[in-house]
mmCIF file of C-alpha atoms and ligand atoms in Angstrom:
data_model
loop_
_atom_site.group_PDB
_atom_site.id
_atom_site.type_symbol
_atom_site.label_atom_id
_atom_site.label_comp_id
_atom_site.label_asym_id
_atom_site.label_seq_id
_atom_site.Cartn_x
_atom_site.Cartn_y
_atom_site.Cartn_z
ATOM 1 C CA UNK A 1458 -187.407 92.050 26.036
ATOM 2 C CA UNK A 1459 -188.513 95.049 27.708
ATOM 3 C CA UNK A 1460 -186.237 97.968 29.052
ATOM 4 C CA UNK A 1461 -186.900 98.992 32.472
ATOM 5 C CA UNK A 1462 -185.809 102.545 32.952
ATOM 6 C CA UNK A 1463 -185.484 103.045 36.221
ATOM 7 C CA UNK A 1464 -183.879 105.634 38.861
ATOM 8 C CA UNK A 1465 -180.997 104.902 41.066
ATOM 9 C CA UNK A 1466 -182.768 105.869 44.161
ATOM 10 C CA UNK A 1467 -185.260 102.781 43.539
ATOM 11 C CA UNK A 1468 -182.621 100.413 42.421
ATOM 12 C CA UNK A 1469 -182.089 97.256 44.397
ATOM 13 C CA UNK A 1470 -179.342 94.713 44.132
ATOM 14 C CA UNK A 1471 -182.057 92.069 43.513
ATOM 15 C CA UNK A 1472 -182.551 94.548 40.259
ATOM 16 C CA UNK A 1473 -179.153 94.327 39.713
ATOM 17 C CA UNK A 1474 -178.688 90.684 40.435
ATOM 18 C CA UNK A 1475 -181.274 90.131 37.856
ATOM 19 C CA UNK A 1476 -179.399 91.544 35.109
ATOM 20 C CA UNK A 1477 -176.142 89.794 35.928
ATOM 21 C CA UNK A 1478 -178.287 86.606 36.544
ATOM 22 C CA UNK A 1479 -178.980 87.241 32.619
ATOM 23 C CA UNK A 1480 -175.653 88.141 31.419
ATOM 24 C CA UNK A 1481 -176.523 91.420 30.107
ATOM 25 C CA UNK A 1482 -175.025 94.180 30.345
ATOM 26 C CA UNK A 1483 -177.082 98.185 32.064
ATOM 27 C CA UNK A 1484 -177.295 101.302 30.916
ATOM 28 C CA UNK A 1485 -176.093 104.061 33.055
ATOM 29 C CA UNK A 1486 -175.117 107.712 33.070
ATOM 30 C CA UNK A 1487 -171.571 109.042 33.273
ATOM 31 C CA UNK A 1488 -171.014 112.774 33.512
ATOM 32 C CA UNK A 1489 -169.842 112.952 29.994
ATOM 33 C CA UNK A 1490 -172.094 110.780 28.645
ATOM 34 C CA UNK A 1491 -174.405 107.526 28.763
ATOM 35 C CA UNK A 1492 -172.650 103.947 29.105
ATOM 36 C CA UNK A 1493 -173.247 100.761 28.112
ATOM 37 C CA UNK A 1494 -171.562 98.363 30.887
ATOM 38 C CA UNK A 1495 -171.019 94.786 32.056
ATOM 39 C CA UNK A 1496 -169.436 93.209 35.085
ATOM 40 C CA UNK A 1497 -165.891 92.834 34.597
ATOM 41 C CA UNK A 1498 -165.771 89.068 34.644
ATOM 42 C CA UNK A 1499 -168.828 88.370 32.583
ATOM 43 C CA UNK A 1500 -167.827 87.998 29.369
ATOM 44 C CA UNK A 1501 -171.196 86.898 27.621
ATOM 45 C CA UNK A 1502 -172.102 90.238 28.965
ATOM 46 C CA UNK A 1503 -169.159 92.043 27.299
ATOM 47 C CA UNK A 1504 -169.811 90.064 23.918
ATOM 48 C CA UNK A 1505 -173.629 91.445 24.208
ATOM 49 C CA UNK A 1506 -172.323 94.813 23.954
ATOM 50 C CA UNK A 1507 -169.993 94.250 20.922
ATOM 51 C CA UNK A 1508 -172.559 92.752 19.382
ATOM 52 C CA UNK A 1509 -176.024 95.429 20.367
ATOM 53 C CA UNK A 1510 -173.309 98.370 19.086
ATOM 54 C CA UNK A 1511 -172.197 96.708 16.139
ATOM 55 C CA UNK A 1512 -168.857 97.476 17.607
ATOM 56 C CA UNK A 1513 -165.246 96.106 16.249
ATOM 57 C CA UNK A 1514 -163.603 93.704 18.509
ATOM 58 C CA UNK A 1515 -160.685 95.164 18.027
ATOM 59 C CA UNK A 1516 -161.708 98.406 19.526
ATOM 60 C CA UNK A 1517 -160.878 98.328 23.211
ATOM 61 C CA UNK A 1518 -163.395 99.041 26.486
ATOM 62 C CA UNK A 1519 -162.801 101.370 29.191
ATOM 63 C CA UNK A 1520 -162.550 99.666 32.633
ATOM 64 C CA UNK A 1521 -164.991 102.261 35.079
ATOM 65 C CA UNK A 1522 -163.799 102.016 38.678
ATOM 66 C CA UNK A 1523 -165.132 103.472 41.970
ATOM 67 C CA UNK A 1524 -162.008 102.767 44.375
ATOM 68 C CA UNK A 1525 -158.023 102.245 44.329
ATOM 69 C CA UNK A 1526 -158.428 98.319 44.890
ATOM 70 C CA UNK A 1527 -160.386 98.143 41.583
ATOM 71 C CA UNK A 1528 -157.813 100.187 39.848
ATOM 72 C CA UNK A 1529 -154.949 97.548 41.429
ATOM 73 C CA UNK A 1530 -156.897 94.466 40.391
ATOM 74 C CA UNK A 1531 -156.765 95.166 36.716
ATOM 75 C CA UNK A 1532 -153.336 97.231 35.973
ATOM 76 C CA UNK A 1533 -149.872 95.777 36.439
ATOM 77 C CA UNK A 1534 -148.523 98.780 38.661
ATOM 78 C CA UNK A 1535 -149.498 101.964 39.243
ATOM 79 C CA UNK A 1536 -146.636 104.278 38.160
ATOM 80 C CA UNK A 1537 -145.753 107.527 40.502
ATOM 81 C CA UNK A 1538 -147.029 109.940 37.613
ATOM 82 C CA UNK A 1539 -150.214 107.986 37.195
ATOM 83 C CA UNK A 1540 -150.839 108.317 40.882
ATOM 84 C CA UNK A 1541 -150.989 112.052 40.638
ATOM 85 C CA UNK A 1542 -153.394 112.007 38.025
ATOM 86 C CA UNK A 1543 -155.341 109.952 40.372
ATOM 87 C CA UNK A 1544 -154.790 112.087 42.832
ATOM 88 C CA UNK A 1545 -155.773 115.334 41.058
ATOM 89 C CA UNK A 1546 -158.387 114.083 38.581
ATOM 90 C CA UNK A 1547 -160.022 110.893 39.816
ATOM 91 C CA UNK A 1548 -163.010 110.780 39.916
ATOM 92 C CA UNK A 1549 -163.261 112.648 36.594
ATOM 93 C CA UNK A 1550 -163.520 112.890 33.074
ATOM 94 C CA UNK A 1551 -160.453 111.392 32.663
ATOM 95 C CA UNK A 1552 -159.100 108.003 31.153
ATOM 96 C CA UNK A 1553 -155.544 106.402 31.993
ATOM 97 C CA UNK A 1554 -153.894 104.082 30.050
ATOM 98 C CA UNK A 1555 -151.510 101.833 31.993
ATOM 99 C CA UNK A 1556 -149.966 98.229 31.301
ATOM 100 C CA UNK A 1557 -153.152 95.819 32.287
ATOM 101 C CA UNK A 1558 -152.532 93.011 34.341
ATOM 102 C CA UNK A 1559 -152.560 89.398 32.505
ATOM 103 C CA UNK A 1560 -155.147 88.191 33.878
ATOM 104 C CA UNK A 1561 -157.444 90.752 32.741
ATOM 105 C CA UNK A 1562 -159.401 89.466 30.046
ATOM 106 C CA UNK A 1563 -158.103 90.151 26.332
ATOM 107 C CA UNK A 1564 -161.860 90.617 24.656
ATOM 108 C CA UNK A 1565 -161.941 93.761 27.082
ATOM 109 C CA UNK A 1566 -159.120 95.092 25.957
ATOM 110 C CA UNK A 1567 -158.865 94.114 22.144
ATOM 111 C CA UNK A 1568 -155.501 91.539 22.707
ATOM 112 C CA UNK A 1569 -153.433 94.865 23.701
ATOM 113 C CA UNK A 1570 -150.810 95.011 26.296
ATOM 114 C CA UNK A 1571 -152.809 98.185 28.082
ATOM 115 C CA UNK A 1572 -156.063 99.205 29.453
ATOM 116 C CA UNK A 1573 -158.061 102.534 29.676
ATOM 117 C CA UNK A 1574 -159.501 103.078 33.502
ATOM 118 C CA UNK A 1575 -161.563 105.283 34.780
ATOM 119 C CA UNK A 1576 -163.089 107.132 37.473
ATOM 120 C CA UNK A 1577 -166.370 108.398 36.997
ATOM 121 C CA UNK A 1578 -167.721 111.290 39.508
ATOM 122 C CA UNK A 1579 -171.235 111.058 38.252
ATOM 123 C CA UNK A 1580 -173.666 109.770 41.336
ATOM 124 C CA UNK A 1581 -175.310 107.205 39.876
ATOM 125 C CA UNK A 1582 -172.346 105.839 37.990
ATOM 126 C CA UNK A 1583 -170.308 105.481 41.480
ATOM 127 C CA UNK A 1584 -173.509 103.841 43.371
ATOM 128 C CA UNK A 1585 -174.317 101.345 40.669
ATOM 129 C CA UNK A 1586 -170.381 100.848 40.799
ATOM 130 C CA UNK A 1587 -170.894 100.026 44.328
ATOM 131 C CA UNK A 1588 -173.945 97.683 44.215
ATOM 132 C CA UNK A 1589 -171.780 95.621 41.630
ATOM 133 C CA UNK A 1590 -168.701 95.537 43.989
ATOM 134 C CA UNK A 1591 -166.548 95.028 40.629
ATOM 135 C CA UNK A 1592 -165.426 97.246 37.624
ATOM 136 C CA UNK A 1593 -167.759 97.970 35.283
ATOM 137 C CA UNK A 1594 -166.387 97.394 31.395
ATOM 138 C CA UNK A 1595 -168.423 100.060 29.660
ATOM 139 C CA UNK A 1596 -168.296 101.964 26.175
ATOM 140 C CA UNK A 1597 -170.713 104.719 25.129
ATOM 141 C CA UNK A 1598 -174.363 103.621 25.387
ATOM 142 C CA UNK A 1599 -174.887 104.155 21.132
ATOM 143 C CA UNK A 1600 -174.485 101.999 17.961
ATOM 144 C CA UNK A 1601 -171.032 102.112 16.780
ATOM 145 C CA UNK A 1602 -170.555 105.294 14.737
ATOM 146 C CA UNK A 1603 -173.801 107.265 15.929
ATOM 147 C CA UNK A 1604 -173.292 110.322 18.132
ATOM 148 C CA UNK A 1605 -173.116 109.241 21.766
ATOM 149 C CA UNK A 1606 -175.911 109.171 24.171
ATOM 150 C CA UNK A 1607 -176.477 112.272 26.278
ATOM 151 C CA UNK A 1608 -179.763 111.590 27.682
ATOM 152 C CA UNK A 1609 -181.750 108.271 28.560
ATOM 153 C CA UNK A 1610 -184.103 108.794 25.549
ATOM 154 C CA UNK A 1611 -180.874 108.352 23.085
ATOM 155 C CA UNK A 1612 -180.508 105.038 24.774
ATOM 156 C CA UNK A 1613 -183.743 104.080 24.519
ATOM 157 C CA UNK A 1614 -183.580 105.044 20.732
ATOM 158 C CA UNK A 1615 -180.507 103.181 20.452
ATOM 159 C CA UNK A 1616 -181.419 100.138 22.446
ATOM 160 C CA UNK A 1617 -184.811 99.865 24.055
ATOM 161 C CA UNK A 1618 -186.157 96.497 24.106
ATOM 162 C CA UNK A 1619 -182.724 95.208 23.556
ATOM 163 C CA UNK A 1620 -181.266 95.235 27.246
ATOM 164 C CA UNK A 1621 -182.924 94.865 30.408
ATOM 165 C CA UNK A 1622 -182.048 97.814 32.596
ATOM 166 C CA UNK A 1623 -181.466 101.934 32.226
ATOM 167 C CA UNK A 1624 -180.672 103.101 34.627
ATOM 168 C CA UNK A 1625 -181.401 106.970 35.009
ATOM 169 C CA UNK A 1626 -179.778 109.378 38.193
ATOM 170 C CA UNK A 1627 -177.525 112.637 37.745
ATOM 171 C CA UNK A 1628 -177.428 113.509 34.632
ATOM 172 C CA UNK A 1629 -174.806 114.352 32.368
ATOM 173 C CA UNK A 1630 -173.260 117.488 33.181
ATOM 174 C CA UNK A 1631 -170.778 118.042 30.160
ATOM 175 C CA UNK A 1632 -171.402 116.134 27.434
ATOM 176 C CA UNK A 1633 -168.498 114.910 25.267
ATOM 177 C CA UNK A 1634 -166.233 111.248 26.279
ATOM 178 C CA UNK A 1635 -163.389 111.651 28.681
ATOM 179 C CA UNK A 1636 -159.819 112.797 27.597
ATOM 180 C CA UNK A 1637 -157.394 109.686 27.320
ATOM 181 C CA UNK A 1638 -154.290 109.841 27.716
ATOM 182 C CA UNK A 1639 -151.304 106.842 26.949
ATOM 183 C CA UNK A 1640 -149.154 106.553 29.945
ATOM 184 C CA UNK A 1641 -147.097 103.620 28.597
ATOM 185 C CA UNK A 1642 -145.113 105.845 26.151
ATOM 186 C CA UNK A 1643 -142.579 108.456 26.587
ATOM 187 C CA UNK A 1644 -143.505 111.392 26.052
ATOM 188 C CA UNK A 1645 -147.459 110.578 27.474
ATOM 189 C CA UNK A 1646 -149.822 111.649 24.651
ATOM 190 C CA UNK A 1647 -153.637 112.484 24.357
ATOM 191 C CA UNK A 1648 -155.338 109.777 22.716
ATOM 192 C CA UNK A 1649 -158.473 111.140 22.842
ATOM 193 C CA UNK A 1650 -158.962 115.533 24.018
ATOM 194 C CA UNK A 1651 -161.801 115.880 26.298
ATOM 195 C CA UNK A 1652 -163.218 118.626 28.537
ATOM 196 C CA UNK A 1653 -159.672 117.954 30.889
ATOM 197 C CA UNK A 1654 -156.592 119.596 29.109
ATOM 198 C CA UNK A 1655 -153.335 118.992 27.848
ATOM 199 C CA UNK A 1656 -152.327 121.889 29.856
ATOM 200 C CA UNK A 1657 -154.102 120.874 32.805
ATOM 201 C CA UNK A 1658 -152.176 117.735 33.117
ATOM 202 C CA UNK A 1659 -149.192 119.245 32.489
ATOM 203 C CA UNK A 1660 -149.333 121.383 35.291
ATOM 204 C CA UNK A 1661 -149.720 118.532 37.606
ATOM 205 C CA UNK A 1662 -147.087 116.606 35.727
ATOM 206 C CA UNK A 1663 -144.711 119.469 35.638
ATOM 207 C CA UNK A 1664 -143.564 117.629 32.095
ATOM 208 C CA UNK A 1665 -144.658 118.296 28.793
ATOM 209 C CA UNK A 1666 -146.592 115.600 26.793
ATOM 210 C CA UNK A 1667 -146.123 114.413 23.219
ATOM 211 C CA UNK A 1668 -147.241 117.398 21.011
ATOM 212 C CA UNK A 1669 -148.998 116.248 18.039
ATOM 213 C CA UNK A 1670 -149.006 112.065 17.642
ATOM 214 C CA UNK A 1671 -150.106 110.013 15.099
ATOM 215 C CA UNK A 1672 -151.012 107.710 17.701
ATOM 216 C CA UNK A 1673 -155.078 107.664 18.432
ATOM 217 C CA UNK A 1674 -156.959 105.635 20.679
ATOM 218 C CA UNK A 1675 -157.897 102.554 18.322
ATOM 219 C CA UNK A 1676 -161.309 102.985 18.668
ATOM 220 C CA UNK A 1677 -161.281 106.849 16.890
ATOM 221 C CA UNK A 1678 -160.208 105.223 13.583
ATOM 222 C CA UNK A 1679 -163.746 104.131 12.657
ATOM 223 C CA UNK A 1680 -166.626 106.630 11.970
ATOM 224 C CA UNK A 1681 -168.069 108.608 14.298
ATOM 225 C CA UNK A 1682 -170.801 110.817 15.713
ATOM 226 C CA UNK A 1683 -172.208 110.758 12.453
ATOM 227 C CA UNK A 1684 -175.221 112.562 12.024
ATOM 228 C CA UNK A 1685 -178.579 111.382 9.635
ATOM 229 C CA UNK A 1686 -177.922 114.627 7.404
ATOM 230 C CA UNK A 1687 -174.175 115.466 6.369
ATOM 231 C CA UNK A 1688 -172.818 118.690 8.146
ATOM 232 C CA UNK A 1689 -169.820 120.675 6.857
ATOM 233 C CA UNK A 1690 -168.328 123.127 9.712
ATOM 234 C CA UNK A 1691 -167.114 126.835 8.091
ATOM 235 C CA UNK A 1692 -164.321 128.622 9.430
ATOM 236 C CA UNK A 1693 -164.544 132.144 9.342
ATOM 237 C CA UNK A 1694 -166.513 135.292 11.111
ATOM 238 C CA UNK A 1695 -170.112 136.016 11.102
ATOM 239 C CA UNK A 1696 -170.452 137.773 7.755
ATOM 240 C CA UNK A 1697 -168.310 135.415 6.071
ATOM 241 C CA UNK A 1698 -170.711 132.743 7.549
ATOM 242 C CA UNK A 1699 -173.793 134.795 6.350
ATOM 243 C CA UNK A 1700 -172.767 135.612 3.105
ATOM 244 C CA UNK A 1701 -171.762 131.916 2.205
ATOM 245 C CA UNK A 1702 -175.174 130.782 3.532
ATOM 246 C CA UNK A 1703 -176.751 132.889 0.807
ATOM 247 C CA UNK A 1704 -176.186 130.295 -1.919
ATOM 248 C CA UNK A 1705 -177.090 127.293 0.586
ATOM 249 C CA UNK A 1706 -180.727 128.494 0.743
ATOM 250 C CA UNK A 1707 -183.076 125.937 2.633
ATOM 251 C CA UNK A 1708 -179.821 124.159 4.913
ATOM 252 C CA UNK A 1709 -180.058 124.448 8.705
ATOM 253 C CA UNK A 1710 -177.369 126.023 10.622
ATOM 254 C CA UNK A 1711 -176.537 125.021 14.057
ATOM 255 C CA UNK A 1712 -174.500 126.378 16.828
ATOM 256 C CA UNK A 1713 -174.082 129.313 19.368
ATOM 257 C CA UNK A 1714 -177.157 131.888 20.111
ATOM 258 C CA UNK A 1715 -175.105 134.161 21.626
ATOM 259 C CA UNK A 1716 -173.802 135.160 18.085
ATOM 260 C CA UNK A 1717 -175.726 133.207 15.491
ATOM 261 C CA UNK A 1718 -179.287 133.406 15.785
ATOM 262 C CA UNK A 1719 -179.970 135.768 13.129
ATOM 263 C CA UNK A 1720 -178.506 133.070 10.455
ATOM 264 C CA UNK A 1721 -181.595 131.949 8.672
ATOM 265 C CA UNK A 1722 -183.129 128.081 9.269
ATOM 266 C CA UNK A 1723 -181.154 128.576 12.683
ATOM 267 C CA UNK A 1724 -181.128 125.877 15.076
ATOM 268 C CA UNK A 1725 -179.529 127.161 18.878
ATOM 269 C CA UNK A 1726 -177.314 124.873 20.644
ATOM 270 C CA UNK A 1727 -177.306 126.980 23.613
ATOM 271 C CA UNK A 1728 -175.231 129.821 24.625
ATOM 272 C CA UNK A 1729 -171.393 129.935 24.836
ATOM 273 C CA UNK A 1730 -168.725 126.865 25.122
ATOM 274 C CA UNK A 1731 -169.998 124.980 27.876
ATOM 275 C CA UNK A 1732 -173.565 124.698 26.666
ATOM 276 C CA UNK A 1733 -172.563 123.668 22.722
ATOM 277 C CA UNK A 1734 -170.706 120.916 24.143
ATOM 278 C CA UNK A 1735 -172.949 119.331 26.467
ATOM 279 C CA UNK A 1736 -175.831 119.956 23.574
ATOM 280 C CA UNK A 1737 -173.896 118.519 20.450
ATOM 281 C CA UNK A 1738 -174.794 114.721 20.704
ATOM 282 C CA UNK A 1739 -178.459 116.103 21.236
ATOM 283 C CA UNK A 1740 -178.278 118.315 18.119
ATOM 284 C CA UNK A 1741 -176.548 115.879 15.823
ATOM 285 C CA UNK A 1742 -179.226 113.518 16.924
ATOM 286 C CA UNK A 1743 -182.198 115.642 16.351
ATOM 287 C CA UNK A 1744 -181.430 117.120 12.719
ATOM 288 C CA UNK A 1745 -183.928 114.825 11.291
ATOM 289 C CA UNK A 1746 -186.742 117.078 13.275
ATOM 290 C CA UNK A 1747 -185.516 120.082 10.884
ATOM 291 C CA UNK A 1748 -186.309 120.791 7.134
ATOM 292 C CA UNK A 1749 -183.346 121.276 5.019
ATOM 293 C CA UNK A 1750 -181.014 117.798 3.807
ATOM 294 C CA UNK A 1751 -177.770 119.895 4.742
ATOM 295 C CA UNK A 1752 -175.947 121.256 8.108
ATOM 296 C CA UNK A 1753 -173.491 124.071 8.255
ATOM 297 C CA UNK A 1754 -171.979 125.005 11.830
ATOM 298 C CA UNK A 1755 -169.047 127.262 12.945
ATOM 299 C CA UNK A 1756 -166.014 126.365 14.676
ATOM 300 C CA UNK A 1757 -165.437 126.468 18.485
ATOM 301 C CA UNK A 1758 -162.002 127.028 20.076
ATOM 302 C CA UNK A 1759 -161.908 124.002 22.170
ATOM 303 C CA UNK A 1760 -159.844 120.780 21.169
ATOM 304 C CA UNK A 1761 -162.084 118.510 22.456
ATOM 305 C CA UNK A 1762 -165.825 119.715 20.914
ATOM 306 C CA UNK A 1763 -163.353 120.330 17.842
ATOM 307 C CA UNK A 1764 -162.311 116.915 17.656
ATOM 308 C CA UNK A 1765 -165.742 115.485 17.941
ATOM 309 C CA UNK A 1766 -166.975 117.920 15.198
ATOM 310 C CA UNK A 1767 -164.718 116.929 12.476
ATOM 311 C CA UNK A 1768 -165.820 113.372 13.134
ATOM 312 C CA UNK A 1769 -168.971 114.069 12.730
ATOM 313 C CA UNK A 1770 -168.793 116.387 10.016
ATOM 314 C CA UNK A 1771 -166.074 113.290 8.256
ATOM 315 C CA UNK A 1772 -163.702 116.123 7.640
ATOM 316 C CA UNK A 1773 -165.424 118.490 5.876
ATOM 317 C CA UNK A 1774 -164.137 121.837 6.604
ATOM 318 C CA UNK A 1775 -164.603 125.219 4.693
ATOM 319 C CA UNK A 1776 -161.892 127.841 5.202
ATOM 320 C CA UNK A 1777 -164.427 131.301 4.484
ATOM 321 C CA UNK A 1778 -161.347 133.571 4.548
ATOM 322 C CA UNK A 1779 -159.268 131.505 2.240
ATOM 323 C CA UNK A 1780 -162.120 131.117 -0.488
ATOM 324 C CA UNK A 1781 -163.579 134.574 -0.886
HETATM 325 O O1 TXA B 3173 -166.321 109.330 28.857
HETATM 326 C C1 TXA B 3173 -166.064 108.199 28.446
HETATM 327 O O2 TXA B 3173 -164.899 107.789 28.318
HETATM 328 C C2 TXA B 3173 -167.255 107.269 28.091
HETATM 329 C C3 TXA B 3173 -168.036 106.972 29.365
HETATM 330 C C4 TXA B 3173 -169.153 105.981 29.147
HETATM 331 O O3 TXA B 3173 -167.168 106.546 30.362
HETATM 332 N N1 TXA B 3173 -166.781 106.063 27.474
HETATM 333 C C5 TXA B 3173 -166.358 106.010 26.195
HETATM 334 O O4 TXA B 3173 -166.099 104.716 25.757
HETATM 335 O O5 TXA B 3173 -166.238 106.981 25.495
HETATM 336 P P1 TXA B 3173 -165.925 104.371 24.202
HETATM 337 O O6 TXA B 3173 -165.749 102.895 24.185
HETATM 338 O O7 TXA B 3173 -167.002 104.948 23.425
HETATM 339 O O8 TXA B 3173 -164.554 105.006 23.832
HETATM 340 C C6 TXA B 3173 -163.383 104.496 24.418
HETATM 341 C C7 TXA B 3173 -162.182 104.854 23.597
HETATM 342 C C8 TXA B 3173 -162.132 104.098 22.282
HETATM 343 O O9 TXA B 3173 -161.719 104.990 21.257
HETATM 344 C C9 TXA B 3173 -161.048 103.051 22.552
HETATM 345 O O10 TXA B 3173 -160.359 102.686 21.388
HETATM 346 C C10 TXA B 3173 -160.157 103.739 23.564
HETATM 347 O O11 TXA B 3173 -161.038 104.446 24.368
HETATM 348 N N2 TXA B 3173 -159.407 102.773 24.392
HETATM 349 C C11 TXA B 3173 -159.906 101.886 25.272
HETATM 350 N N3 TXA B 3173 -158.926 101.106 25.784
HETATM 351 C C12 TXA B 3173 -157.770 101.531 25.221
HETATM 352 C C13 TXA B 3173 -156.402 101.127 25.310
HETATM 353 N N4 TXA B 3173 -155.999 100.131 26.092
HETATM 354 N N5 TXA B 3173 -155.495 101.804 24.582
HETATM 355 C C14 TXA B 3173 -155.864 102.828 23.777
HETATM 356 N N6 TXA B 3173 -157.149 103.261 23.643
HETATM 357 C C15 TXA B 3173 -158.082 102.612 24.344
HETATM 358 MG MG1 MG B 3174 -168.000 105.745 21.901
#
């Protein structure tokens, strides 16, 4: 098969139509990153995508939505504190889990009693929304465990000749999946952090959420982000960093130019916060352009790049200032 990559702005329904017409599912961009999505309804679609990402069934999808009536026809009610979420964060990097309605297909949402939704604010995301007229089931456009897609290429690597259409548009503007957050316990908890806070929603809330839960979204239990070449983050300040570096001759070390550059075998993943986290799924998936066999980076203070890091770096952590 080959994979069209096309832009929005050219798209047609009959381009569209085609796709459904073969029960496959499109590629698309989100503004945190690339998905993978299928009409809600066509499930030989949604099986294609389990099966191209080698993904568990019982990891659940995220239902994308462009409008309120799409949100009603998949979620039992909408209660009053999920409406101002809505209100404040829709469309956004922000998933909600409510209590789905029954007739919402069980494959979508591995057998459980909720579902994820979604808003997306990306362009081309809303428009293709539109041309389908219908939710859009979509997980991340990568092979189950791989660091997510942030550009059409790391689709293409993932799945070219393997689904029909990419579609390309606006492109991702930061980078890492949308915060989730369970609204069908008491306290609400962050499944998933993402680029929207914990304090953020409180604020609209005025309530606190669950502080630390041992409650994840089901889907963070297998392995992720993993790069080709294992990477170990190091806690601890720039001479600490240096100095253990000395006995790791010939690794690569990647992160923040603002402060870092000087580290030898230094690979820049931009300057400051924003840019490391729209850049980390393009760095974890371009080691194998480096020499060196291992990857050292530094930690960030943000919940939601640190969450992804750990993942990818399968826990390995090295506390500078305890060890020396
Ligand atoms: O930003 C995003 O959320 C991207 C873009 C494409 O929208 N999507 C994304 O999908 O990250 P995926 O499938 O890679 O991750 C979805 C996560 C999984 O960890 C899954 O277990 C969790 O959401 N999830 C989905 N439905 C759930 C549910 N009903 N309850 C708890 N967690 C759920
Ligand atoms: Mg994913």
């Amino acid at each position: 098969m080959k994979t069209l990559v096309k832009d929005i702005r050219i798209v047609t329904k009959k381009d569209i139509q085609s796709v459904l017409d073969q029960n496959m599912p499109i590629a698309f961009p989100t503004e945190t990153v690339y998905g993978l999505g299928a009409k809600i309804d066509d499930i030989k679609a949604i099986k294609k995508i389990f099966m191209l990402k080698k993904r568990p069934l019982k990891n659940p999808m995220i239902v994308h939505v462009s409008n309120q009536k799409m949100i009603s026809s998949v979620v039992l009610n909408i209660p009053k504190d999920a409406k101002k979420l809505i209100k404040n964060f829709f469309p956004g990097p922000l998933t909600l889990i409510l209590k789905k309605k029954k007739t919402l297909n069980s494959l979508i949402t591995a057998n459980m009693e909720t579902v994820g939704i979604r808003m997306p604010s990306n362009k081309t995301a809303l428009k293709l929304l539109d041309l389908i007229g219908q939710p859009i089931v979509a997980p991340s456009a990568n092979v189950s465990g791989k660091p997510s897609s942030t550009n059409y290429k790391h689709v293409l690597d993932d799945f070219d000749g393997k689904i029909p259409l990419l579609i390309k548009g606006e492109e991702i503007s930061l980078g890492i999946e949308s915060t989730i957050i369970d609204m069908t316990v008491n306290p609400y908890v962050i499944l998933r952090p993402g680029i929207i806070t914990s304090d953020q929603i409180e604020k609209v809330l005025l309530k606190k959420l669950g502080t630390v839960s041992k409650t994840i979204a089901p889907g963070m239990i297998y392995p992720h982000y993993v790069p080709s070449k294992p990477l170990t983050v190091l806690e601890g300040d720039y001479d600490q960093i240096r100095n253990f570096l000395k006995s790791k001759e010939g690794s690569i070390f990647i992160g923040d130019s603002l402060k870092y550059k000087d580290i030898p075998n230094f690979v820049s993943m931009g300057e400051g916060k924003d840019q490391l986290i729209i850049n980390l799924y393009k760095t974890l998936r371009s080691l194998d352009n480096y020499k060196g066999e291992e990857v050292f980076t530094h930690v960030v203070d943000h919940r939601g790049y640190m969450n992804r890091l750990m993942k990818a770096s399968e826990g390995r952590l090295i506390k500078l200032s305890i060890e020396n």
